[in-house]
CSV table of C-alpha atoms in Angstrom, one decimal:
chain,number,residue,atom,x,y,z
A,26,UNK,CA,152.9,48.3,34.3
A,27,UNK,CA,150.5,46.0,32.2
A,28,UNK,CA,147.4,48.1,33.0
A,29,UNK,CA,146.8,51.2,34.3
A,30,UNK,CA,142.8,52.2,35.0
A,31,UNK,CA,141.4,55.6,35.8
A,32,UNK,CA,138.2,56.5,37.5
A,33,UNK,CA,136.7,59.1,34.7
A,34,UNK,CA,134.0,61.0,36.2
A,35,UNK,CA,135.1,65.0,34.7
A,36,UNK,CA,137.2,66.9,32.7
A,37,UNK,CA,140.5,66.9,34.8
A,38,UNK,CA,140.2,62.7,34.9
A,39,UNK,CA,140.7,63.2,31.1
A,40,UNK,CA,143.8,64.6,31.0
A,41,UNK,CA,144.9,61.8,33.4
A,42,UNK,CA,143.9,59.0,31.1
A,43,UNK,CA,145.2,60.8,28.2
A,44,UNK,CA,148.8,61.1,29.9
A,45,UNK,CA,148.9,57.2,30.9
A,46,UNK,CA,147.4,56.4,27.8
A,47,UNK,CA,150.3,58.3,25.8
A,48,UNK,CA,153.0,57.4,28.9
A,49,UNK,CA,152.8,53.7,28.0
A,50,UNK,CA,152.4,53.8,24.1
A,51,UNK,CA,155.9,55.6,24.3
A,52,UNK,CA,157.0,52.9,26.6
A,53,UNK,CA,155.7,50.3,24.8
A,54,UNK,CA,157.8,51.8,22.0
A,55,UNK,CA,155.1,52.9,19.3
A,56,UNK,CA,156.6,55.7,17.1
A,57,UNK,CA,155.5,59.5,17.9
A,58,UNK,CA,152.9,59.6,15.3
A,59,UNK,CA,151.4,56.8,16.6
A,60,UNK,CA,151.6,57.6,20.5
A,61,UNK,CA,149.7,61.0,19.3
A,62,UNK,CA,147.0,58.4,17.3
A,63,UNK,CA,146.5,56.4,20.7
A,64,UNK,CA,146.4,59.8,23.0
A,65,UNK,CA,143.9,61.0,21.2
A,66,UNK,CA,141.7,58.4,21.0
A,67,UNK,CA,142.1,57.6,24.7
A,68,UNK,CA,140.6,61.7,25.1
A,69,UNK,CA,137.5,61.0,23.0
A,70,UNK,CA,136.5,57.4,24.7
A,71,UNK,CA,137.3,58.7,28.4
A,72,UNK,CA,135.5,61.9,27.6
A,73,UNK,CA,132.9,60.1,26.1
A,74,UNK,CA,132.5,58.3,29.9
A,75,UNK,CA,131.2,61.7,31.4
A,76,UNK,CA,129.9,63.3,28.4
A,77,UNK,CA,127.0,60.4,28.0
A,78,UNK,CA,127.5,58.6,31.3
A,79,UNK,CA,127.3,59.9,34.7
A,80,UNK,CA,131.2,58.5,34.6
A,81,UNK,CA,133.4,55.1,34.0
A,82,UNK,CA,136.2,53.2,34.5
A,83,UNK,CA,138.9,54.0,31.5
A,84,UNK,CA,141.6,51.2,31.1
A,85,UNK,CA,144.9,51.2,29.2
A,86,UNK,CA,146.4,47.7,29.1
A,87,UNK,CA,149.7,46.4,27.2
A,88,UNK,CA,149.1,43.6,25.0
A,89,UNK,CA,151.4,40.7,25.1
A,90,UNK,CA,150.4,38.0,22.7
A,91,UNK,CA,150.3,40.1,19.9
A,92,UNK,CA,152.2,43.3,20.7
A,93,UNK,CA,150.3,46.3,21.0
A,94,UNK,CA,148.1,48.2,23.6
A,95,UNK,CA,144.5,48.3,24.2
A,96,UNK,CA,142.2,51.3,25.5
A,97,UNK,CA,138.4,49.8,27.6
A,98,UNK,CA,136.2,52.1,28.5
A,99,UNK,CA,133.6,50.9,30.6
A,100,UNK,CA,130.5,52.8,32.0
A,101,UNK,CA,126.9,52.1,32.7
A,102,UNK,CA,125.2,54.8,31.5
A,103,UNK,CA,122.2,54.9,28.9
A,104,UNK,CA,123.6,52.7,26.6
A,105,UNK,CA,124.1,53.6,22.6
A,106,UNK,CA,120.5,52.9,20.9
A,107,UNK,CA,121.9,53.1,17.3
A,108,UNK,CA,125.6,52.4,17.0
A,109,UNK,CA,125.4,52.3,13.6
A,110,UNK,CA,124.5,55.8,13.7
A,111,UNK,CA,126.9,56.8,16.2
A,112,UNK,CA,130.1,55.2,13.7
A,113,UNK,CA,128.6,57.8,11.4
A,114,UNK,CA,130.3,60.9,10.7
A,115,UNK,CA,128.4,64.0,12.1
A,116,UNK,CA,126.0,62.5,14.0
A,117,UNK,CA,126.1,63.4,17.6
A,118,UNK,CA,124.0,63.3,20.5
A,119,UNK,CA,125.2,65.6,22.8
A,120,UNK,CA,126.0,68.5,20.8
A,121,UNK,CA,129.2,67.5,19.9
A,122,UNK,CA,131.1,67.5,16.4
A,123,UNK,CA,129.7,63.7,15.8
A,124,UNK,CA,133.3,62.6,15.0
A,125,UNK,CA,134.6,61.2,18.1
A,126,UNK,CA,133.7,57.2,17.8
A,127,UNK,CA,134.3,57.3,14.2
A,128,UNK,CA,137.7,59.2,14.6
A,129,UNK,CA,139.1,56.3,17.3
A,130,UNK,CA,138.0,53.7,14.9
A,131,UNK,CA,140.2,55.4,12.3
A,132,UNK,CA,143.4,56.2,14.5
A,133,UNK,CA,143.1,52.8,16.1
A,134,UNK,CA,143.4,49.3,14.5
A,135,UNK,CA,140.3,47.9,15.5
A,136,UNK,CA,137.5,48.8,17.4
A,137,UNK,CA,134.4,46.9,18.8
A,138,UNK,CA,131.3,48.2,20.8
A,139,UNK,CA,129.3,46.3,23.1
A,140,UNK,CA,126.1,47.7,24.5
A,141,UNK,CA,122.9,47.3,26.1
A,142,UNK,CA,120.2,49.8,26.1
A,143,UNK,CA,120.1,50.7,30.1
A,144,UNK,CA,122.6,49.4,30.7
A,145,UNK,CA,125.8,50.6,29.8
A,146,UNK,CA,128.7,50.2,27.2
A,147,UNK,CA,131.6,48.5,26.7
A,148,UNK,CA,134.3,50.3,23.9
A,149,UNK,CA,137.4,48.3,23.5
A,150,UNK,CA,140.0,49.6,20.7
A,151,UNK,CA,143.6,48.4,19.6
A,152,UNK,CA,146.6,49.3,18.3
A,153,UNK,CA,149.0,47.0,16.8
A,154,UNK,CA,152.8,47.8,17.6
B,2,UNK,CA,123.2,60.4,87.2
B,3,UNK,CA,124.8,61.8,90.4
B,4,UNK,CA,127.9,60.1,90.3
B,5,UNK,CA,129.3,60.8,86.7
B,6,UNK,CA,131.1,57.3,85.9
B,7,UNK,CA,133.3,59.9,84.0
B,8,UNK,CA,134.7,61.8,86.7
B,9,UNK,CA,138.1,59.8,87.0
B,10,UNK,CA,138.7,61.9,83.8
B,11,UNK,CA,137.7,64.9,85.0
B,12,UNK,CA,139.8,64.7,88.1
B,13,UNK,CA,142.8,63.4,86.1
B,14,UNK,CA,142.5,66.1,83.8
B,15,UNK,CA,142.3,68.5,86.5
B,16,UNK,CA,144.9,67.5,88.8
B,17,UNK,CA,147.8,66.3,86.3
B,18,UNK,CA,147.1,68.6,83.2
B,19,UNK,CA,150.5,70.0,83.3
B,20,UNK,CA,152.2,66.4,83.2
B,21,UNK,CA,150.0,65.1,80.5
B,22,UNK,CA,150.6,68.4,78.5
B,23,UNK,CA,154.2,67.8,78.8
B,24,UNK,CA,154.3,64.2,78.4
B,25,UNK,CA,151.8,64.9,75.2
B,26,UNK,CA,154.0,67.3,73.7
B,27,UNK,CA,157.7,65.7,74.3
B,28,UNK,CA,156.2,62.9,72.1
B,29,UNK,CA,154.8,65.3,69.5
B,30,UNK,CA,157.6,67.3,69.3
B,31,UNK,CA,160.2,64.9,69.1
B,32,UNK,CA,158.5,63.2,66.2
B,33,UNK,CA,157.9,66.7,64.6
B,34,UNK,CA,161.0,68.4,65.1
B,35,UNK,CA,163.2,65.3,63.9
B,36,UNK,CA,160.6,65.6,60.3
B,37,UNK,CA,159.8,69.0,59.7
B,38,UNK,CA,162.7,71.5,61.7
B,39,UNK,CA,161.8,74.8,61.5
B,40,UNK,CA,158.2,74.4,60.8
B,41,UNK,CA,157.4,73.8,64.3
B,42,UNK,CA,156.3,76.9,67.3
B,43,UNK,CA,156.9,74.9,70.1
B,44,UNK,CA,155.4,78.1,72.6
B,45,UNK,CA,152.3,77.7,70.1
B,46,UNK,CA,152.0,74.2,70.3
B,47,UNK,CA,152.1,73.6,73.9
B,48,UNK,CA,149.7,76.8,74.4
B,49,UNK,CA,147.6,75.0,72.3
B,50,UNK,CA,148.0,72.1,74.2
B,51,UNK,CA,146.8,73.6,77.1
B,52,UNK,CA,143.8,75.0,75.4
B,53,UNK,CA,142.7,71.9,74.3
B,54,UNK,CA,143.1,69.8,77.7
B,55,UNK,CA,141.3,72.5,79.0
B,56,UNK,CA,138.5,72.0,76.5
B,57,UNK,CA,138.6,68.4,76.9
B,58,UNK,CA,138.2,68.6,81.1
B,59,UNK,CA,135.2,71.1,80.8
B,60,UNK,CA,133.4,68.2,77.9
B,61,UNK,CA,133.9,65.7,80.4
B,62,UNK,CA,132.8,67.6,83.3
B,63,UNK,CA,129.7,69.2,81.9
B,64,UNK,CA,128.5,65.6,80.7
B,65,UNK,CA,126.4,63.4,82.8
B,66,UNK,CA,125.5,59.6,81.5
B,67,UNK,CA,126.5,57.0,80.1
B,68,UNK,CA,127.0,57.8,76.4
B,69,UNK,CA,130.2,59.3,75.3
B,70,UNK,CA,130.0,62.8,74.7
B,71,UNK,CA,129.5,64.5,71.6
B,72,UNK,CA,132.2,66.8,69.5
B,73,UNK,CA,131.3,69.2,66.7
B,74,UNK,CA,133.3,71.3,65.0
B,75,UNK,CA,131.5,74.3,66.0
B,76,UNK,CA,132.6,73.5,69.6
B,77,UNK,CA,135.3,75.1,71.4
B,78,UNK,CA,137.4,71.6,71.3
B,79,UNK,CA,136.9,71.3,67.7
B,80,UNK,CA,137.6,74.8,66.6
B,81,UNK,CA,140.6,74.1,68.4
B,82,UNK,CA,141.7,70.5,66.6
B,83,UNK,CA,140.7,72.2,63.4
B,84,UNK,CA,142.7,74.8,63.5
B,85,UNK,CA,145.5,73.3,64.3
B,86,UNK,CA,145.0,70.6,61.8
B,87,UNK,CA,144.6,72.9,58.8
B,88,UNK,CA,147.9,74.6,59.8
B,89,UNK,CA,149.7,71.5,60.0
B,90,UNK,CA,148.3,71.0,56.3
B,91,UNK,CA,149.1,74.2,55.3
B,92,UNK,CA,152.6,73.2,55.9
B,93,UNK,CA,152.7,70.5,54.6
B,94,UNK,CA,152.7,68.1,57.3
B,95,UNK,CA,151.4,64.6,56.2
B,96,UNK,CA,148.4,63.4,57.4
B,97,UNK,CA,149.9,60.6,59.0
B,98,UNK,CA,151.9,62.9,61.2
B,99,UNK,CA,149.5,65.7,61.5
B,100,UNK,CA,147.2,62.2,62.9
B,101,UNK,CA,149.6,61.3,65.0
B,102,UNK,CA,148.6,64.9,67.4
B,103,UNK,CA,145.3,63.2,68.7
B,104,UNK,CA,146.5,59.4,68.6
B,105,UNK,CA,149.8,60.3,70.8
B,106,UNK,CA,147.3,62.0,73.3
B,107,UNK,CA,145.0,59.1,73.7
B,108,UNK,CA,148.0,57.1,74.5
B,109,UNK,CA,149.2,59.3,77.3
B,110,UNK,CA,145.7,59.9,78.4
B,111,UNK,CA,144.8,55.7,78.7
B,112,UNK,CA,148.6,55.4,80.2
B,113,UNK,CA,147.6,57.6,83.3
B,114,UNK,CA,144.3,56.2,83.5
B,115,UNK,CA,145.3,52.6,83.5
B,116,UNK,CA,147.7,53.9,86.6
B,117,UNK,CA,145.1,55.7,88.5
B,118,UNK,CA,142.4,53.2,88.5
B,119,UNK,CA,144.0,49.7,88.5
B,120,UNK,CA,142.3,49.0,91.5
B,121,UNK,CA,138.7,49.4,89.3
B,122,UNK,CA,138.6,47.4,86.1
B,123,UNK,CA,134.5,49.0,85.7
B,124,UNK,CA,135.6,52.3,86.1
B,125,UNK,CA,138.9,51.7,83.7
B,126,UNK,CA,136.8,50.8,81.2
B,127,UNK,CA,134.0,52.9,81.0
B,128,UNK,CA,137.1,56.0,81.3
B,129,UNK,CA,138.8,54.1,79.0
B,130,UNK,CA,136.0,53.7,76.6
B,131,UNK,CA,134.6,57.1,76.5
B,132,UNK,CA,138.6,58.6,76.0
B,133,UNK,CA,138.6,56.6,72.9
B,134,UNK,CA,135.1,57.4,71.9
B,135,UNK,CA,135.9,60.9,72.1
B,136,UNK,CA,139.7,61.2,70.9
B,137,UNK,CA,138.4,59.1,68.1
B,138,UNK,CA,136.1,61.9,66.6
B,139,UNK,CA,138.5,64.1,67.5
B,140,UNK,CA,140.4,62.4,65.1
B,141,UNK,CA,138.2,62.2,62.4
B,142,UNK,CA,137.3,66.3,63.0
B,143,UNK,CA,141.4,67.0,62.4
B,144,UNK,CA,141.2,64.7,59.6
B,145,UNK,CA,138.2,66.4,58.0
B,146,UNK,CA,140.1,69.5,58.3
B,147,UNK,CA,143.5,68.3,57.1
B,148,UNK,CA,141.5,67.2,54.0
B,149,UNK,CA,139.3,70.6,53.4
B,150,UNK,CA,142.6,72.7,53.8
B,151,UNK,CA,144.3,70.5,51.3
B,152,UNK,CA,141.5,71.1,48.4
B,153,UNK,CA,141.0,74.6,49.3
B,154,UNK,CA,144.8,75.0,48.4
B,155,UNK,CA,144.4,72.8,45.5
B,156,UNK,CA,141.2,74.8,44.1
B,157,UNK,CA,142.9,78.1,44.1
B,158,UNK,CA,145.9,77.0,42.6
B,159,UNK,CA,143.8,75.7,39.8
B,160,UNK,CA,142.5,79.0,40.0
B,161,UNK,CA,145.7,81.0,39.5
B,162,UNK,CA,146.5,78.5,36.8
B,163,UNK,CA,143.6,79.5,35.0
B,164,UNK,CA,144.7,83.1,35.6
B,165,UNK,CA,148.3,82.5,34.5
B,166,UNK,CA,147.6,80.6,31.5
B,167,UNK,CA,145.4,82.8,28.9
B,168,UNK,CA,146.6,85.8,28.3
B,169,UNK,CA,145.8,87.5,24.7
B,170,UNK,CA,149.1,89.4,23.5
B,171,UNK,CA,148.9,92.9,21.5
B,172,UNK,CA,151.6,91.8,18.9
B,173,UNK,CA,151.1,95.0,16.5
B,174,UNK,CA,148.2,97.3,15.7
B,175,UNK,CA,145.3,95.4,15.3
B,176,UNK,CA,147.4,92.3,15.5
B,177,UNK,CA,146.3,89.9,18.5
B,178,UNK,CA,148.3,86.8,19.4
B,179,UNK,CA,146.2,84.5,21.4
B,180,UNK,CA,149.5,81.5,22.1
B,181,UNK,CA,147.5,78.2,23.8
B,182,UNK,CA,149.5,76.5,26.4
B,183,UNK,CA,148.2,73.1,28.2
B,184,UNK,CA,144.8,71.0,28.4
B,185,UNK,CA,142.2,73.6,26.9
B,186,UNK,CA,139.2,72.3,29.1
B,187,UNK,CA,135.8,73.7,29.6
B,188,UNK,CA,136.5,76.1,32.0
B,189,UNK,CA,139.2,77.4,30.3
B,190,UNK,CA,138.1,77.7,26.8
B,191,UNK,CA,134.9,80.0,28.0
B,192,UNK,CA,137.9,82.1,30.0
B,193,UNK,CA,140.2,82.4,26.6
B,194,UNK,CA,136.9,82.9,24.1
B,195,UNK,CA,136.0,85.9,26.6
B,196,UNK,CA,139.2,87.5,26.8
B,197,UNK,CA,139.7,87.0,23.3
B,198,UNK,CA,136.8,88.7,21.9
B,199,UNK,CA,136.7,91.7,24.9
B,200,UNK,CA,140.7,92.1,23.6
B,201,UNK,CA,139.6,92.2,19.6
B,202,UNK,CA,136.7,94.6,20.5
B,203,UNK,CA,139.2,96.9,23.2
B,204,UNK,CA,142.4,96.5,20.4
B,205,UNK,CA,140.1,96.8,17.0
B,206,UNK,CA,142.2,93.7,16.0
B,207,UNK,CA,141.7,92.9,12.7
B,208,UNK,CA,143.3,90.0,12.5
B,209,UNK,CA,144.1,87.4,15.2
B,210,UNK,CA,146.5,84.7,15.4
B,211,UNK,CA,145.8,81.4,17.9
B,212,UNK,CA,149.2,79.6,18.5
B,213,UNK,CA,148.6,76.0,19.4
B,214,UNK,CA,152.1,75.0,19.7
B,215,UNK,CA,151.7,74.0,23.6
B,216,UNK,CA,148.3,72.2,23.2
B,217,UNK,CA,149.3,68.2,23.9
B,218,UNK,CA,146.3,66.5,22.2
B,219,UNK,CA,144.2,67.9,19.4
B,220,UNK,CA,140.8,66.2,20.2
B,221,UNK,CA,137.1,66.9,18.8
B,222,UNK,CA,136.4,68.5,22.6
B,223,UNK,CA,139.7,70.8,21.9
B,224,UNK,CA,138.7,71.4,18.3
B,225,UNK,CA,135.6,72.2,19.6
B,226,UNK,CA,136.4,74.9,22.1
B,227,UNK,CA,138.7,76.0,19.2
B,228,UNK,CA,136.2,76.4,16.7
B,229,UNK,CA,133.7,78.2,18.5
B,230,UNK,CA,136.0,80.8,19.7
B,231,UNK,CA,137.4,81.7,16.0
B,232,UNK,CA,133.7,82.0,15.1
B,233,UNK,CA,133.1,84.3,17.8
B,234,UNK,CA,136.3,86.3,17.1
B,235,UNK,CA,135.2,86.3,13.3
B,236,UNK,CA,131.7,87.4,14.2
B,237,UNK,CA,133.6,90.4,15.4
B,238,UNK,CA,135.2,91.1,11.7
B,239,UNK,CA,138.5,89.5,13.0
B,240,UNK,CA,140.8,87.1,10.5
B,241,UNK,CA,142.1,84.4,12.3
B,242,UNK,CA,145.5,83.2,12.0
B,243,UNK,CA,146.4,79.7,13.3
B,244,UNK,CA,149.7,78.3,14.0
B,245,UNK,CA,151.6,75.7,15.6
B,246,UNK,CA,149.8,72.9,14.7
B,247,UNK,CA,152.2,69.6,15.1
B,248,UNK,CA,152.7,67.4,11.9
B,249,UNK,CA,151.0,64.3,14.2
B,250,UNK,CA,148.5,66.9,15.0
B,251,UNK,CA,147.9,67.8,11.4
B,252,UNK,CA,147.5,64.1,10.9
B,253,UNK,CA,145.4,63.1,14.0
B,254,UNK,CA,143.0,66.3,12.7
B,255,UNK,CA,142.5,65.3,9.3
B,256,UNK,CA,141.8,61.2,10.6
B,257,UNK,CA,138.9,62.5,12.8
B,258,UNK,CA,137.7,64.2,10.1
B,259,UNK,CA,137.8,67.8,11.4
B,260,UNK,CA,138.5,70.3,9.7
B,261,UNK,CA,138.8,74.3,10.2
B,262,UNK,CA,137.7,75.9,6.9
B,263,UNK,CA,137.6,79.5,7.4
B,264,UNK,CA,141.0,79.2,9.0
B,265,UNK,CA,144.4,80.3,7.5
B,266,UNK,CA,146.9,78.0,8.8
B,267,UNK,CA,150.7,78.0,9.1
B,268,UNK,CA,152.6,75.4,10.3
B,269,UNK,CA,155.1,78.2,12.4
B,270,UNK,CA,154.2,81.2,14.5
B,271,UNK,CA,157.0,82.7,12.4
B,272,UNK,CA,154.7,82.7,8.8
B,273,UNK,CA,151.7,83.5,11.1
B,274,UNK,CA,153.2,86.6,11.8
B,275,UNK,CA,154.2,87.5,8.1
B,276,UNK,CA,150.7,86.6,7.3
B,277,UNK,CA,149.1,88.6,9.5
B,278,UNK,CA,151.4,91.3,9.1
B,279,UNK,CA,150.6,91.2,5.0
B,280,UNK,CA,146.7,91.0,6.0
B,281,UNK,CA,147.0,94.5,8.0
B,282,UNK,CA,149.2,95.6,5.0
B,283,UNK,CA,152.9,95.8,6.8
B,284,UNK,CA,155.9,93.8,6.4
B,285,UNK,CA,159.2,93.4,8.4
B,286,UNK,CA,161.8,94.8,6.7
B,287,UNK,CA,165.9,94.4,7.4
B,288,UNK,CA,167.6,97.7,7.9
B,289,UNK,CA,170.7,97.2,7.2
B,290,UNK,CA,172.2,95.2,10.8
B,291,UNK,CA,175.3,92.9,11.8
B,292,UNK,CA,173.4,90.3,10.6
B,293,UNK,CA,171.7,89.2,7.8
């Protein structure tokens, strides 16, 4: 069990990344607090996938040279014009409290954004054990 | 057409329905009885049999031509396929086995052909060709219906989850207790923020607690739903009372910078209640019991 992906397309594919997501921090051996950091993040970016995309592929993978675990979410939707702006607190484009992207950057270690207007986006986030 | 290439079927059909029938259902049954005793009406299943050879003659007899003849599921043959598919999954047969139905026909059905026209390989395989044809969208008919049974089960037990899971709890006068159990979704939020507001305007609740102990992950969709139901409820001139949030919870919260400001908040549904209580003026009180 090295990676685990889920097809996010709704609301009940959510729940399912969220459960693998927190399924392997706990077997990877990250402390409660953390496993509830990491669970939570895994919510925001996979609801993110059919909030702004018409869906994606969310990925939880173990991470073996250093040890930790690392959530991709992958979708090609519209793309994130300003990302800048979207790391800002409060700003939101879909309604939305505007804390989501910021909020994984602060439960996770590190966090990097790729995206393309058009063409989709690429979040990959990672938490040291 | 005059002479239907297909009428070796026909004829077969005709003249040795009874021993395919049987031959058909010993094979079906033993499989089914060995995996699923007691969920199995053998009288039912070989009437059904019988309707369905039936069904199967008159589609071959009533078509002229070359082509294969055409099933739908509004057709006699497919009502009957679909029914009896969609029972099978309402038992919980697996598809594989509930499958198995049409594929052990087509075998019996190609082993008597095979034996009544050895003698003409162009006739064998035109029979041959149009039994698969048809058995083979027979198939995919049963299949369809194993499938659409399946989801309608799983849509209404969604359903009746939904049902089960919000109910709003008259604690004392014009105390509400609103306890949150499981992912709060979409669906369900707009289900708990009506219930909630018709119970504060039905109980005059002047103050309501939200228990959160059961909710798994505090998100900004979650907090979301959350938030907009306690301004509702406050819209309505209740306080709200929230409790049971986890100390990772507390934690995760405060990191994605959400906060509920109107909110009192208490960490057990035990000092929710003695708040609320104190808000509405009332207090428990010991009376003098075993214990203390």
């Amino acid at each position: 069990m090295n990676k685990i992906s889920v097809y996010v397309a709704g609301e009940p594919n959510v729940a399912e990344a969220v459960r693998t997501a927190k399924l392997m921090a706990s077997e990877l051996g990250f402390a409660r607090i953390q496993a509830y950091y990491i669970a939570t993040a895994a919510s925001e970016l996979a609801a993110n996938l059919f909030i702004h995309a018409d869906g994606g592929m969310f990925e939880v993978s173990a991470l073996t040279d250093r040890p930790g675990l690392e959530l991709v979410v992958t979708d090609h939707g519209p793309g994130i014009a300003d990302i800048e702006k979207a790391l800002q607190d409060g700003y939101s484009t879909a309604g939305g409290l505007g804390c989501g992207l910021p909020g994984v950057q602060r439960l996770m270690d590190e966090m990097d954004i790729n995206s393309q207007p058009g063409q989709g986006t690429v979040v990959r986030a990672r938490k040291w054990l | 057409m005059t002479t239907n290439s297909l009428a070796p079927i026909v004829t077969l059909l005709q003249q040795h329905r009874a021993a395919i029938s049987s031959e058909w259902m010993t094979e079906v049954l033993r499989v089914w009885m060995r995996l699923y005793p007691g969920l199995v009406n053998e009288d039912e299943l070989r009437r059904q049999a019988d309707a369905l050879l039936k069904e199967l003659g008159k589609l071959f007899s009533e078509h002229s031509g070359e082509a294969p003849p055409d099933i739908t599921g509004n057709s006699e043959l497919g009502e009957i396929a679909r029914e009896l598919s969609s029972e099978r999954a309402k038992k919980g047969f697996k598809p594989a086995d509930t499958a198995q139905y049409v594929i052990t026909l087509k075998n019996v059905l190609t082993q008597h052909l095979v034996r009544t026209l050895n003698e003409s390989p162009t006739s064998l395989t035109l029979c041959l060709r149009a039994v698969d044809d048809v058995l083979d969208r027979l198939s995919l008919l049963t299949f369809d219906a194993f499938v659409e049974t399946r989801e309608r089960v799983i849509a209404q037990q969604s359903l009746s989850l939904v049902e089960l899971s919000t109910p709003v709890i008259l604690l004392w006068n014009n105390v509400l207790l609103l306890p949150l159990i499981g992912v709060i979704d979409t669906v369900r939020a707009r289900q708990l923020t009506e219930r909630l507001l018709e119970s504060i305007t039905k109980h005059e609740a002047s103050v309501t607690l939200i228990d959160v102990t059961g909710v798994p992950v505090f998100d900004t969709s979650v907090a979301r739903h959350i938030m907009k139901a306690i301004d509702a409820a406050q819209l309505l001139g209740s306080r709200i009372v929230m409790t049971g949030i986890s100390p990772e919870g507390a934690q995760t919260l405060t990191k994605l910078g959400i906060s509920f400001a109107n909110v009192i908040s208490r960490a057990t549904l035990r000092a929710g209640l003695a708040e609320a209580l104190q808000l509405v003026g009332r207090r428990i009180e010991f009376t003098g019991g075993v214990h203390k």
